[in-house]
């Protein structure tokens, strides 16, 4: 059983993210990412639950840059078709990290169905190279490798239900959008 918290996972990811584009799931994941490492190349989803992986896919298909998506198990379950589409399109510049805390973290940690739905098996059934990690060391090793490879990767990072007490994102949504677009359109 993992003892990682989502904020620990985000800290590990952002320790290794350099120029990559990052899309973050709604609610606490975005607020925690903002707290850990705010940067223009982060896109904080402030709505549209279930669409972080779809936005990441669209972005990966429209650029050569590496795209990292930080998604949640509840959102992936809500839009399970995104895994099928991602597996079909196979963008070599996409790394999808699914924080699986078996809970809807931003709405009160109600349980999700990942207690009996294995997201690694689902991703593999969609033709995706996927792995489940339960420790910070495993996550760091797998993520560093995924950033260097030119292949689609899904990492399911097991976590405990926990929301870090962090402030709300104080950047207006339109500013988040435009600073993000400006950060990669010049490349």
Coordinates of C-alpha atoms in Angstrom, one line a residue:
X1 CA 0.0 0.0 0.0
X2 CA 1.4 3.4 -1.0
X3 CA 1.9 6.1 1.5
X4 CA 2.5 8.8 -1.1
X5 CA 0.3 11.9 -1.1
X6 CA -0.6 13.7 -4.3
X7 CA 1.5 16.7 -3.3
X8 CA 4.5 14.4 -2.9
X9 CA 3.9 13.0 -6.4
X10 CA 3.6 16.5 -7.8
X11 CA 6.9 17.6 -6.1
X12 CA 8.7 14.6 -7.6
X13 CA 7.4 15.3 -11.1
X14 CA 8.2 19.0 -10.9
X15 CA 11.7 18.3 -9.7
X16 CA 12.4 16.7 -13.1
X17 CA 10.2 18.9 -15.3
X18 CA 12.2 21.5 -17.2
X19 CA 10.7 22.8 -20.4
X20 CA 7.9 20.3 -20.7
X21 CA 4.3 21.5 -21.0
X22 CA 2.2 20.4 -18.0
X23 CA -1.6 20.0 -17.9
X24 CA -3.1 19.6 -14.5
X25 CA -6.4 18.1 -13.4
X26 CA -9.1 20.3 -11.8
X27 CA -9.3 21.3 -8.2
X28 CA -6.7 20.3 -5.6
X29 CA -4.2 18.9 -8.2
X30 CA -4.0 22.3 -9.9
X31 CA -3.8 24.2 -6.6
X32 CA -1.1 21.9 -5.4
X33 CA 0.9 22.2 -8.6
X34 CA 0.5 26.0 -8.4
X35 CA 1.9 25.8 -4.8
X36 CA 4.8 23.5 -5.7
X37 CA 6.0 25.2 -8.9
X38 CA 4.0 27.9 -10.7
X39 CA 5.3 28.5 -14.2
X40 CA 3.9 29.8 -17.5
X41 CA 4.1 26.3 -19.1
X42 CA 1.6 24.9 -16.5
X43 CA -2.0 24.8 -17.6
X44 CA -4.2 24.7 -14.5
X45 CA -7.6 23.2 -15.3
X46 CA -10.2 25.1 -13.3
X47 CA -13.2 23.2 -14.6
X48 CA -14.2 20.4 -17.1
X49 CA -13.6 17.4 -14.9
X50 CA -12.4 14.4 -16.9
X51 CA -10.8 16.3 -19.7
X52 CA -7.1 16.9 -18.6
X53 CA -6.0 13.8 -20.5
X54 CA -8.0 14.8 -23.6
X55 CA -6.5 18.3 -23.5
X56 CA -3.0 16.8 -23.1
X57 CA -3.7 14.5 -26.1
X58 CA -4.7 17.4 -28.3
X59 CA -1.7 19.4 -27.2
X60 CA 0.7 16.5 -27.8
X61 CA -0.7 16.0 -31.3
X62 CA -0.2 19.6 -32.1
X63 CA 3.4 20.1 -30.9
X64 CA 6.7 18.2 -30.9
X65 CA 7.3 19.3 -27.3
X66 CA 7.0 16.8 -24.4
X67 CA 3.6 17.1 -22.7
X68 CA 3.0 15.9 -19.1
X69 CA -0.5 15.4 -17.9
X70 CA -1.3 15.1 -14.1
X71 CA -4.7 13.5 -13.9
X72 CA -6.7 11.8 -11.3
X73 CA -8.3 8.4 -11.1
X74 CA -11.8 9.9 -10.7
X75 CA -11.4 12.0 -13.8
X76 CA -10.0 9.2 -15.9
X77 CA -12.9 6.9 -14.8
X78 CA -15.2 9.7 -15.8
X79 CA -13.7 9.9 -19.3
X80 CA -12.5 6.3 -19.8
X81 CA -12.7 6.8 -23.6
X82 CA -9.7 9.1 -23.4
X83 CA -7.4 6.2 -22.7
X84 CA -8.8 4.4 -25.8
X85 CA -8.2 7.5 -28.0
X86 CA -4.8 8.1 -26.5
X87 CA -3.9 4.4 -27.2
X88 CA -5.1 4.7 -30.8
X89 CA -3.3 8.0 -31.5
X90 CA -0.1 7.0 -29.6
X91 CA 1.6 10.4 -29.4
X92 CA 5.3 9.8 -28.6
X93 CA 5.6 13.0 -26.7
X94 CA 2.9 12.3 -24.1
X95 CA 3.4 11.2 -20.5
X96 CA 0.1 10.7 -18.6
X97 CA 0.5 10.5 -14.8
X98 CA -2.6 9.3 -13.1
X99 CA -2.6 10.0 -9.4
X100 CA -4.7 7.1 -8.1
X101 CA -5.8 7.8 -4.6
X102 CA -9.1 5.8 -5.0
X103 CA -10.9 9.0 -4.2
X104 CA -12.6 12.1 -5.7
X105 CA -10.1 14.3 -3.9
X106 CA -11.5 17.7 -4.7
X107 CA -15.0 17.0 -3.7
X108 CA -14.4 15.4 -0.3
X109 CA -12.5 12.2 -0.9
X110 CA -15.5 10.0 -1.7
X111 CA -14.3 6.6 -3.0
X112 CA -13.8 5.9 -6.7
X113 CA -14.0 2.5 -8.3
X114 CA -10.3 2.0 -8.7
X115 CA -10.5 -0.4 -5.7
X116 CA -11.8 -2.9 -8.4
X117 CA -10.8 -1.2 -11.6
X118 CA -7.1 -1.6 -12.5
X119 CA -6.1 1.4 -14.5
X120 CA -2.8 -0.1 -15.6
X121 CA -4.7 -3.1 -17.1
X122 CA -7.2 -0.7 -18.8
X123 CA -4.4 1.4 -20.3
X124 CA -2.6 -1.7 -21.5
X125 CA -5.8 -3.0 -23.0
X126 CA -5.9 0.3 -25.0
X127 CA -2.4 -0.4 -26.4
X128 CA -0.5 1.9 -24.0
X129 CA 2.8 1.2 -22.2
X130 CA 1.6 1.6 -18.6
X131 CA 3.1 1.0 -15.2
X132 CA 1.9 1.3 -11.6
X133 CA 4.2 2.7 -9.0
X134 CA 3.7 2.8 -5.2
X135 CA 6.8 4.5 -3.9
X136 CA 8.6 7.8 -4.4
X137 CA 11.7 6.0 -5.6
X138 CA 9.7 4.0 -8.2
X139 CA 7.9 7.1 -9.4
X140 CA 11.1 9.1 -9.8
X141 CA 12.9 6.3 -11.7
X142 CA 9.9 5.7 -14.1
X143 CA 9.2 9.4 -14.7
X144 CA 12.8 10.4 -15.4
X145 CA 13.0 7.6 -18.0
X146 CA 9.6 8.5 -19.5
X147 CA 10.8 12.1 -20.0
X148 CA 13.8 10.9 -22.0
X149 CA 12.0 8.4 -24.2
X150 CA 10.1 9.2 -27.3
X151 CA 7.1 7.0 -26.6
X152 CA 3.7 7.3 -25.0
X153 CA 3.7 6.4 -21.3
X154 CA 1.0 6.1 -18.7
X155 CA 2.2 6.1 -15.0
X156 CA -0.4 5.2 -12.4
X157 CA 1.0 6.6 -9.1
X158 CA -0.8 5.1 -6.1
X159 CA -1.5 7.6 -3.4
X160 CA -3.5 8.0 -0.2
X161 CA -6.5 10.4 -0.2
X162 CA -5.1 13.7 1.1
X163 CA -5.5 17.3 0.1
X164 CA -2.7 19.7 1.0
X165 CA -3.9 22.9 2.6
X166 CA -2.8 25.4 -0.1
X167 CA -4.2 28.7 -1.3
X168 CA -6.4 29.1 -4.4
X169 CA -4.8 30.0 -7.7
X170 CA -5.0 33.7 -7.8
X171 CA -4.4 34.0 -11.6
X172 CA -7.5 34.7 -13.6
X173 CA -8.4 31.8 -15.9
X174 CA -8.0 33.9 -19.1
X175 CA -4.5 34.9 -17.9
X176 CA -3.6 31.2 -17.3
X177 CA -4.7 30.4 -20.8
X178 CA -2.8 33.2 -22.6
X179 CA 0.4 32.9 -20.6
X180 CA 0.3 29.1 -21.3
X181 CA -0.3 29.6 -25.0
X182 CA 2.4 32.3 -25.3
X183 CA 4.9 30.0 -23.5
X184 CA 5.0 27.4 -26.3
X185 CA 3.7 29.2 -29.4
X186 CA 7.0 31.1 -29.7
X187 CA 8.9 27.8 -30.1

